[in-house]
Amino acid sequence: MIKITIFLGVFWLGNFCGIQSAVATQSKTQDIKLEVGILQRLGSLATDDQDPVIEQVTINSTPGDSLKVSFPEGDKSSPEIQTQKVVLKLDSVAIPQPKLVEKLVLSDRSTFETAEDSAKSWKKLGIEVEVAQPGRWQVWAKRDVYGTPLVRRWLLHSLEANGYTSPYLSTKVLHQEPRVTLVIDGQEYYEDEVAITTSKNLVKVNTTKNPQSTRLYGGSLKLQPNAHGEFTLVNHVPLETYLRGVVPYEIGANAPPQAVAAQTIIARTYALRNLRRFTADNYQLCATVHCQVYKGLNGTNPISDRAIAETAGLVLTYENELIDALYSSTTGGVTAAFEDTWNGTERPYLQPVLDAPSPFWDLAKYPLNNEQTFRHFIDLSQGFNETGREGVFRWRKKRSISNLNQDLRKYLRKIRHPLADFKTIESMQVHKRSHSGRILTLTIQTDRGKLQLHKNEIRSALEPPRSTFFYLQPIYGDAQKLKGYTFIGGGFGHGVGLSQYGSYNLAKLGWSAEQILAFYYPQTKIKPLDNTIVFWREQSTESSVSSK
């Protein structure tokens, strides 16, 4: 259980969110500092799944200020360096002796949520674990517990002897390793940890040679090693300042004010609920869609800033615990249950909801787990909150068998699947749907055998689906030879919780932020953050750790 003691001072919420509330003023709000990895994999080698490798990072102060540079792990007597500019140059350097880098990977998953659920199952077996993201999310046998090759192999052999087939050793022998060179006023420094602060708590960061690409961040910076033998640039930033770099990018600059207020409360809740996400790397959150999109202070706008100020300290709770504040761009007309997308304990407040201002379809009477019912629902396009959102509310994408083969083969190799060297897909069929219409199991027959993809794994394995809210239509050529499939569906993203485009429509219809959040997250309550609210409580799990 995570609980952070916080005393919220006074604020008058007023009418911005449609919540009539006053809290007596007692003292200033104590802000929470977040640790956000804004450049996560500095020094990494190029791979197909990563952004282009960053070779240089330029850090500047703002006008009238200076950077204060110190080395936390260096000589404590070394004076702090003041400058206007720091350049981080990234390269690799040969090491005197080959270095063994090895991890015991217990499971490999596409999302943090499902990886964390898997981690709980391994812990039930008495294994100490950690969740990391070298590419896909993985569960590792904890490195400081299983710290030698002998101990790791003993654990692996014990698991194999008991029928567990998913664990494997990830082993590399390094002959060189990443190095960061700091260039400050022509002087070079070689340090693994670097702290950069400013008097104004503002700092500029650029990873390109184009000045227009510079991003402005609040707070301070720290360069530090990560769990992958590389470096991460971490932004230490107050929570409310962080939200100024999240809300405009997540909900959009032109969103209606009540939709912005709803997004703000959800973004604040999400951040505080997910502080454990990058524990293995010694920071808390990332700046990408694997957490929340965070781009610093360049894109701030008055509507978002007002929403942040007027909802300061407000979070969304269920039974006095922060909710799993998930949201997506577009649901396709029905929100998904948590368990429709990820493995893990059911969230009572994350259940299927018809995403429309008027309930014209009875999900209890006509659930979408029936294939014909689902196809009829997908043919509907009017009366939904997302009606008219071209390309995301409803979509149709064709893909040849040749391209689907490439998609699936690449995915199966990544997860070390035994059928990864198949030649061709022979058929694909929806095997099971949830009540919200999401595909729970997709069965694929290949020339080498049958396999099944589950839940969000389907989107990871195949290029066309924008969600798991779709059906398949085979494309035949001469002599009824299968040439490909048309994917016909709706929604963009996982579809759990608030629909950002849906909130636009509800706000335009006059709904308050409080009403929007109650609609997408039934049984929840908006509360001011205080020392009684639990940030995150580890749930029990009944899912299996792996096939046996």
XYZ file of C-alpha atoms in Angstrom:
548
model
C 0.000 0.000 0.000
C 1.254 3.479 -0.817
C 0.036 6.416 1.199
C 1.614 9.860 1.090
C 0.810 12.265 3.858
C -0.189 15.566 2.419
C -1.953 18.553 3.900
C -4.033 20.512 1.484
C -4.615 24.093 2.206
C -7.622 26.064 1.408
C -9.198 26.586 -1.882
C -12.538 27.659 -3.234
C -13.506 25.398 -6.106
C -16.362 27.512 -7.346
C -18.335 26.605 -10.437
C -15.583 25.656 -12.877
C -16.216 21.927 -12.581
C -19.828 22.197 -11.633
C -18.907 21.274 -8.067
C -20.155 23.577 -5.336
C -17.478 23.125 -2.701
C -15.495 25.137 -0.219
C -12.651 23.981 1.977
C -11.572 26.168 4.847
C -8.161 27.714 4.449
C -5.556 26.588 6.952
C -2.138 26.675 5.275
C -0.404 26.666 1.940
C -0.735 23.618 -0.250
C 2.224 21.307 0.063
C 3.107 20.347 -3.497
C 4.286 16.881 -4.463
C 7.454 16.541 -6.543
C 7.378 13.978 -9.350
C 10.322 12.264 -11.049
C 9.613 12.003 -14.780
C 11.997 10.332 -17.223
C 11.854 12.781 -20.133
C 14.719 11.107 -22.056
C 14.631 7.491 -20.949
C 17.215 5.549 -22.957
C 20.235 7.791 -23.487
C 23.163 5.728 -24.760
C 20.997 2.919 -26.156
C 21.761 1.230 -29.466
C 19.331 1.614 -32.371
C 16.529 -0.965 -32.624
C 13.407 -1.275 -34.754
C 11.179 -0.469 -31.772
C 12.896 2.689 -30.523
C 12.970 6.307 -31.548
C 16.154 7.500 -33.309
C 19.248 7.292 -31.114
C 20.074 10.564 -29.381
C 23.729 11.533 -29.732
C 23.687 14.911 -28.000
C 21.511 16.820 -25.532
C 21.852 20.582 -25.080
C 20.617 22.086 -21.821
C 20.284 25.867 -21.441
C 19.167 28.283 -18.778
C 16.437 30.826 -19.484
C 17.332 34.527 -19.967
C 18.584 36.150 -16.776
C 19.259 32.824 -15.070
C 22.031 30.223 -14.933
C 22.409 26.476 -14.582
C 23.849 25.156 -11.333
C 25.599 21.841 -11.992
C 26.690 19.370 -9.322
C 27.788 15.731 -9.231
C 25.900 13.795 -6.478
C 28.207 10.752 -6.656
C 31.427 12.694 -7.106
C 33.745 14.514 -4.741
C 31.491 16.211 -2.161
C 34.009 19.023 -1.813
C 33.789 19.883 -5.513
C 32.251 23.324 -5.980
C 28.964 23.766 -7.803
C 29.478 24.904 -11.404
C 27.439 27.825 -12.740
C 26.962 28.180 -16.483
C 24.387 29.055 -19.153
C 24.819 25.870 -21.187
C 25.588 22.170 -20.696
C 26.080 19.729 -23.563
C 25.702 15.991 -22.965
C 27.550 13.969 -25.607
C 26.661 10.288 -25.840
C 28.921 7.588 -27.209
C 30.321 4.162 -26.323
C 33.694 3.376 -24.818
C 35.642 0.093 -24.800
C 35.982 -1.562 -21.390
C 39.158 -3.364 -20.230
C 37.441 -6.690 -19.547
C 34.264 -8.188 -21.067
C 31.284 -7.609 -18.797
C 28.435 -10.089 -18.251
C 24.995 -8.464 -18.110
C 22.270 -10.948 -17.320
C 18.658 -10.933 -16.145
C 16.214 -13.740 -15.483
C 13.059 -12.717 -17.360
C 10.038 -14.384 -15.795
C 7.409 -12.995 -18.170
C 7.098 -10.609 -21.093
C 3.982 -8.437 -21.567
C 2.795 -5.594 -23.791
C 1.575 -3.302 -20.988
C 2.538 -2.332 -17.459
C -0.878 -3.322 -16.106
C -0.617 -6.916 -17.311
C 3.078 -7.160 -16.375
C 2.283 -6.003 -12.851
C -0.457 -8.611 -12.575
C 2.027 -11.258 -13.704
C 4.522 -9.977 -11.113
C 1.973 -10.516 -8.342
C 1.546 -14.124 -9.433
C 5.300 -14.772 -9.317
C 5.447 -13.194 -5.867
C 2.809 -15.665 -4.685
C 5.366 -18.386 -5.486
C 7.840 -16.701 -3.137
C 9.980 -15.111 -5.874
C 11.105 -11.515 -5.411
C 10.494 -9.571 -8.616
C 10.657 -6.181 -10.308
C 8.863 -4.769 -13.365
C 10.970 -3.089 -16.052
C 10.561 -1.816 -19.604
C 13.557 -2.622 -21.819
C 11.171 -2.520 -24.811
C 8.086 -4.483 -23.913
C 7.248 -4.645 -20.221
C 8.980 -7.499 -18.426
C 8.963 -9.112 -15.001
C 12.494 -9.828 -13.784
C 13.716 -11.915 -10.887
C 14.959 -9.098 -8.666
C 18.550 -8.332 -9.572
C 19.863 -7.582 -6.081
C 18.342 -10.811 -4.721
C 19.302 -13.178 -7.545
C 22.617 -11.471 -8.108
C 24.918 -14.207 -9.405
C 24.811 -16.443 -12.510
C 24.667 -19.516 -10.259
C 21.643 -18.308 -8.283
C 19.785 -17.223 -11.437
C 20.362 -20.617 -13.080
C 19.279 -22.427 -9.952
C 16.007 -20.482 -9.956
C 15.448 -21.013 -13.690
C 16.073 -24.771 -13.431
C 13.724 -24.985 -10.431
C 10.966 -23.268 -12.401
C 11.544 -25.458 -15.466
C 11.434 -28.580 -13.303
C 8.011 -27.461 -12.091
C 6.683 -27.004 -15.607
C 7.081 -23.262 -16.147
C 8.056 -22.573 -19.758
C 8.041 -18.769 -20.084
C 11.121 -17.776 -17.971
C 14.444 -17.351 -19.755
C 17.869 -15.809 -19.226
C 18.627 -12.617 -21.113
C 22.418 -12.703 -21.374
C 24.828 -10.253 -23.007
C 28.592 -9.993 -22.894
C 29.571 -6.349 -23.310
C 32.871 -5.174 -24.776
C 31.872 -1.521 -24.603
C 29.373 0.496 -22.613
C 27.599 3.853 -22.944
C 29.401 6.975 -21.784
C 28.173 10.515 -21.207
C 30.607 13.381 -21.634
C 29.545 16.714 -20.145
C 30.901 19.754 -21.897
C 30.706 22.910 -19.764
C 32.460 26.073 -20.990
C 34.902 23.964 -23.006
C 35.762 21.666 -20.088
C 34.871 17.940 -20.287
C 33.547 15.949 -17.321
C 32.842 12.220 -17.055
C 30.179 11.573 -14.430
C 27.325 9.059 -14.249
C 25.103 11.303 -12.138
C 24.588 14.998 -12.744
C 22.134 17.356 -11.011
C 21.092 20.598 -12.745
C 19.063 23.267 -10.968
C 18.194 26.900 -11.653
C 17.009 29.854 -9.591
C 13.838 30.267 -11.663
C 13.062 26.516 -11.727
C 12.996 26.610 -15.524
C 15.359 24.795 -17.878
C 15.522 24.311 -21.647
C 16.319 20.935 -23.294
C 17.037 20.175 -26.961
C 18.028 16.841 -28.545
C 18.382 18.271 -32.068
C 20.265 21.052 -33.864
C 17.018 22.915 -34.530
C 16.382 25.685 -31.944
C 12.631 25.378 -32.623
C 12.700 21.892 -31.084
C 13.785 23.192 -27.663
C 11.469 22.243 -24.830
C 11.030 24.227 -21.633
C 10.635 22.275 -18.388
C 9.730 23.396 -14.884
C 11.698 22.171 -11.881
C 15.181 20.648 -12.129
C 17.000 17.867 -14.013
C 19.042 14.857 -13.025
C 21.059 12.583 -15.294
C 21.251 9.099 -13.768
C 21.928 5.454 -14.698
C 18.924 3.234 -15.435
C 18.238 -0.507 -15.143
C 19.421 -1.183 -18.712
C 23.021 -0.001 -18.441
C 22.193 3.338 -20.058
C 21.195 6.782 -18.776
C 17.946 8.647 -18.163
C 17.384 12.385 -17.939
C 14.846 12.846 -15.150
C 12.757 15.971 -14.607
C 12.062 16.652 -10.924
C 8.901 18.718 -11.200
C 6.019 19.790 -8.910
C 2.794 17.922 -9.619
C 0.766 20.964 -10.643
C 3.568 22.186 -12.939
C 3.751 18.702 -14.476
C 0.021 18.909 -15.269
C 0.658 22.087 -17.296
C 2.777 19.912 -19.626
C 0.264 17.049 -19.745
C -3.279 18.393 -19.948
C -3.008 20.468 -23.183
C -1.301 17.589 -25.006
C -3.658 14.892 -23.764
C -7.037 16.622 -24.191
C -6.095 19.107 -26.954
C -5.728 22.882 -26.976
C -9.275 23.520 -28.230
C -11.202 21.232 -25.898
C -14.268 22.645 -24.068
C -13.423 23.895 -20.547
C -15.437 21.222 -18.718
C -13.706 18.460 -20.683
C -10.368 20.058 -19.779
C -11.330 20.139 -16.095
C -12.311 16.449 -16.199
C -9.021 15.560 -17.932
C -7.085 17.553 -15.322
C -8.572 15.658 -12.374
C -7.964 12.354 -14.158
C -4.370 13.261 -15.126
C -3.590 14.251 -11.525
C -5.112 11.018 -10.233
C -3.278 8.908 -12.823
C 0.110 10.438 -11.970
C -0.220 9.846 -8.227
C -1.596 6.327 -8.672
C 1.328 5.310 -10.917
C 4.381 6.515 -8.989
C 5.690 2.913 -8.822
C 5.801 2.453 -12.615
C 9.584 2.883 -13.082
C 10.847 1.833 -9.659
C 13.411 -0.460 -11.327
C 14.969 2.631 -12.957
C 14.794 4.808 -9.831
C 12.274 7.309 -11.129
C 8.470 7.345 -11.239
C 6.866 8.175 -14.595
C 7.727 8.425 -18.280
C 6.731 11.218 -20.679
C 5.135 9.046 -23.384
C 1.868 7.192 -24.024
C 3.143 4.402 -21.740
C 2.249 6.870 -18.952
C 0.836 10.266 -19.943
C 2.146 12.482 -22.745
C 4.283 15.189 -21.094
C 6.060 17.792 -23.201
C 6.983 20.508 -20.746
C 5.741 24.072 -20.727
C 5.887 25.052 -24.411
C 2.237 24.232 -25.079
C 0.549 25.693 -22.005
C -2.692 27.569 -22.595
C -5.086 29.654 -20.471
C -7.933 27.106 -20.470
C -5.714 24.282 -19.192
C -3.952 26.535 -16.693
C -7.289 27.698 -15.316
C -8.529 24.110 -14.990
C -5.357 23.120 -13.141
C -5.608 26.078 -10.773
C -9.324 25.705 -10.057
C -9.184 21.935 -9.478
C -5.936 22.082 -7.481
C -5.585 19.033 -5.275
C -8.731 17.287 -6.533
C -8.506 13.569 -7.309
C -10.959 10.807 -8.222
C -11.410 8.029 -5.654
C -13.192 4.748 -5.048
C -13.584 3.681 -1.426
C -11.020 6.325 -0.442
C -8.340 5.004 -2.815
C -7.167 6.744 -5.983
C -8.813 5.063 -8.946
C -6.931 3.452 -11.804
C -7.528 6.591 -13.869
C -7.358 5.094 -17.356
C -8.585 6.961 -20.426
C -8.288 6.801 -24.191
C -8.921 8.863 -27.296
C -12.067 7.106 -28.530
C -14.135 4.148 -27.270
C -16.082 3.385 -30.450
C -19.400 3.710 -28.627
C -18.919 1.527 -25.531
C -16.262 1.783 -22.853
C -14.382 -1.412 -22.013
C -14.060 -3.078 -18.627
C -10.548 -3.168 -17.177
C -10.434 -6.951 -17.532
C -11.428 -6.695 -21.224
C -7.999 -5.250 -21.954
C -5.619 -6.339 -19.191
C -5.174 -9.182 -16.748
C -5.787 -8.278 -13.152
C -8.410 -7.678 -10.515
C -11.737 -6.253 -11.666
C -12.200 -2.520 -11.066
C -15.887 -1.934 -10.167
C -15.722 1.626 -11.556
C -14.244 0.511 -14.909
C -17.161 -1.373 -16.473
C -18.885 -1.110 -19.895
C -20.829 2.114 -20.393
C -22.739 3.098 -23.545
C -20.796 6.157 -24.713
C -23.804 8.267 -25.634
C -25.686 11.125 -23.925
C -28.953 9.150 -24.143
C -29.147 5.390 -23.407
C -30.564 4.153 -26.722
C -28.945 0.676 -26.420
C -29.423 -1.668 -23.459
C -26.082 -3.421 -22.889
C -27.575 -5.658 -20.204
C -30.248 -6.920 -22.595
C -28.127 -6.900 -25.752
C -24.490 -7.486 -24.757
C -21.899 -7.305 -27.508
C -20.296 -10.686 -26.851
C -22.554 -12.120 -29.568
C -20.881 -11.770 -32.993
C -24.021 -10.823 -34.923
C -25.115 -8.346 -32.273
C -21.654 -6.816 -32.315
C -21.674 -6.405 -36.102
C -25.082 -4.751 -35.951
C -23.784 -2.345 -33.275
C -20.708 -1.440 -35.335
C -23.009 -0.504 -38.241
C -24.578 2.201 -36.036
C -23.006 5.634 -36.273
C -25.488 8.205 -34.950
C -26.345 9.269 -31.414
C -22.948 8.552 -29.840
C -20.665 11.015 -28.081
C -17.989 10.347 -30.710
C -20.242 10.483 -33.775
C -18.447 12.229 -36.640
C -14.898 11.589 -35.427
C -13.642 10.310 -38.759
C -11.040 7.566 -38.755
C -11.259 6.839 -35.049
C -14.932 6.372 -34.130
C -15.448 3.997 -37.056
C -12.671 2.635 -39.262
C -11.996 0.012 -41.934
C -8.487 -1.238 -42.779
C -7.353 -3.876 -45.270
C -4.203 -5.979 -44.895
C -2.815 -8.666 -47.173
C -1.872 -12.108 -45.867
C 1.734 -11.359 -46.789
C 1.773 -8.244 -44.590
C -0.123 -9.960 -41.783
C 2.480 -12.734 -41.889
C 5.206 -10.122 -41.391
C 3.311 -8.486 -38.509
C 2.709 -11.731 -36.679
C 6.171 -13.196 -37.313
C 7.873 -10.086 -35.913
C 5.687 -10.208 -32.803
C 6.153 -13.927 -32.173
C 9.923 -13.589 -32.478
C 9.873 -10.763 -29.984
C 8.041 -12.897 -27.408
C 10.051 -16.049 -28.238
C 6.985 -18.006 -29.353
C 7.607 -21.570 -30.636
C 5.615 -20.925 -33.850
C 7.629 -17.821 -34.783
C 9.078 -19.473 -37.911
C 5.666 -20.216 -39.491
C 5.332 -19.529 -43.225
C 1.770 -18.306 -43.633
C -1.494 -17.564 -41.858
C -4.256 -19.882 -43.044
C -7.174 -18.348 -41.141
C -8.073 -15.920 -38.352
C -11.233 -16.051 -36.255
C -12.671 -14.202 -33.282
C -12.954 -16.902 -30.639
C -14.327 -14.924 -27.707
C -15.655 -11.416 -27.028
C -16.433 -9.560 -23.820
C -19.804 -7.987 -23.021
C -18.387 -4.658 -24.233
C -17.554 -6.212 -27.617
C -13.780 -6.289 -27.129
C -12.006 -9.336 -28.496
C -10.739 -11.470 -25.636
C -9.290 -14.244 -27.808
C -8.331 -14.241 -31.496
C -7.466 -17.673 -32.913
C -4.935 -17.829 -35.757
C -4.267 -20.978 -37.742
C -0.845 -21.109 -39.398
C 0.806 -23.759 -41.530
C 2.773 -24.840 -38.440
C -0.069 -24.882 -35.945
C -2.680 -22.885 -34.082
C -2.064 -20.007 -31.687
C -4.210 -17.552 -29.766
C -3.782 -13.844 -29.112
C -5.479 -12.355 -26.073
C -6.850 -8.897 -25.327
C -4.453 -5.993 -25.953
C -1.865 -8.452 -27.293
C -3.882 -8.421 -30.550
C -2.995 -4.773 -31.159
C 0.663 -5.475 -30.418
C 0.802 -8.354 -32.901
C -1.125 -6.971 -35.891
C -0.780 -3.599 -37.628
C -4.388 -2.775 -38.640
C -6.425 -2.741 -35.397
C -6.750 0.653 -33.743
C -8.544 -1.121 -30.897
C -9.813 -4.615 -30.077
C -13.331 -3.438 -30.964
C -13.527 -4.916 -34.481
C -14.567 -7.868 -36.624
C -12.832 -9.602 -39.512
C -13.971 -9.935 -43.101
C -11.866 -12.312 -45.254
C -10.721 -11.180 -48.720
C -10.670 -13.966 -51.318
C -9.025 -14.098 -54.720
C -9.255 -16.639 -57.523
C -10.425 -20.118 -56.555
C -11.428 -18.784 -53.147
C -7.795 -18.369 -52.115
C -7.436 -16.236 -48.979
C -5.656 -12.976 -49.901
C -6.116 -10.978 -46.716
C -8.570 -9.519 -44.221
C -10.539 -6.333 -43.768
C -10.615 -5.126 -40.169
C -13.892 -3.284 -39.488
C -14.138 -1.623 -36.117
C -14.375 1.405 -33.902
C -12.434 3.285 -31.291
C -8.788 4.261 -30.926
C -6.899 2.902 -27.930
C -7.857 0.537 -25.134
C -11.289 2.102 -24.588
C -11.198 1.863 -20.778
C -12.525 4.812 -18.760
C -12.995 8.309 -20.106
C -13.210 8.924 -23.844
C -11.454 12.185 -24.582
C -13.550 12.862 -27.685
C -16.627 11.695 -25.805
C -15.966 14.235 -23.077
C -15.859 16.956 -25.753
C -19.443 16.184 -26.721
C -20.759 15.947 -23.177
C -19.118 19.263 -22.277
C -20.676 20.903 -25.343
C -24.065 19.591 -24.194
C -23.585 21.426 -20.901
C -22.348 18.612 -18.677
C -20.008 19.617 -15.851
C -16.662 17.953 -15.219
C -18.193 16.252 -12.184
C -20.993 14.796 -14.340
C -18.544 13.679 -17.050
C -16.384 11.836 -14.526
C -19.407 10.224 -12.846
C -20.563 9.023 -16.287
C -17.273 7.343 -17.263
C -16.291 6.207 -13.747
C -19.483 5.163 -11.917
C -19.370 4.816 -8.095
C -16.391 7.172 -7.785
C -16.057 10.403 -5.804
C -14.052 13.575 -6.395
C -12.130 14.439 -3.235
C -9.443 16.896 -2.162
C -6.182 15.034 -1.633
C -5.417 14.512 2.036
C -3.578 12.098 4.310
C -6.469 9.623 4.468
C -6.482 8.753 0.753
C -4.592 5.626 -0.303
C -2.585 6.174 -3.483
C -2.364 2.507 -4.489
C -3.223 -0.755 -2.799
C -1.782 -3.982 -4.172
C -4.636 -6.276 -5.159
C -4.628 -10.047 -4.921
C -4.540 -11.965 -8.188
C -5.808 -15.295 -9.341
C -4.273 -15.344 -12.806
C -1.725 -17.947 -13.827
C 1.897 -16.869 -14.141
C 2.585 -18.982 -17.219
C 1.653 -22.092 -19.096
C 2.695 -25.378 -17.516
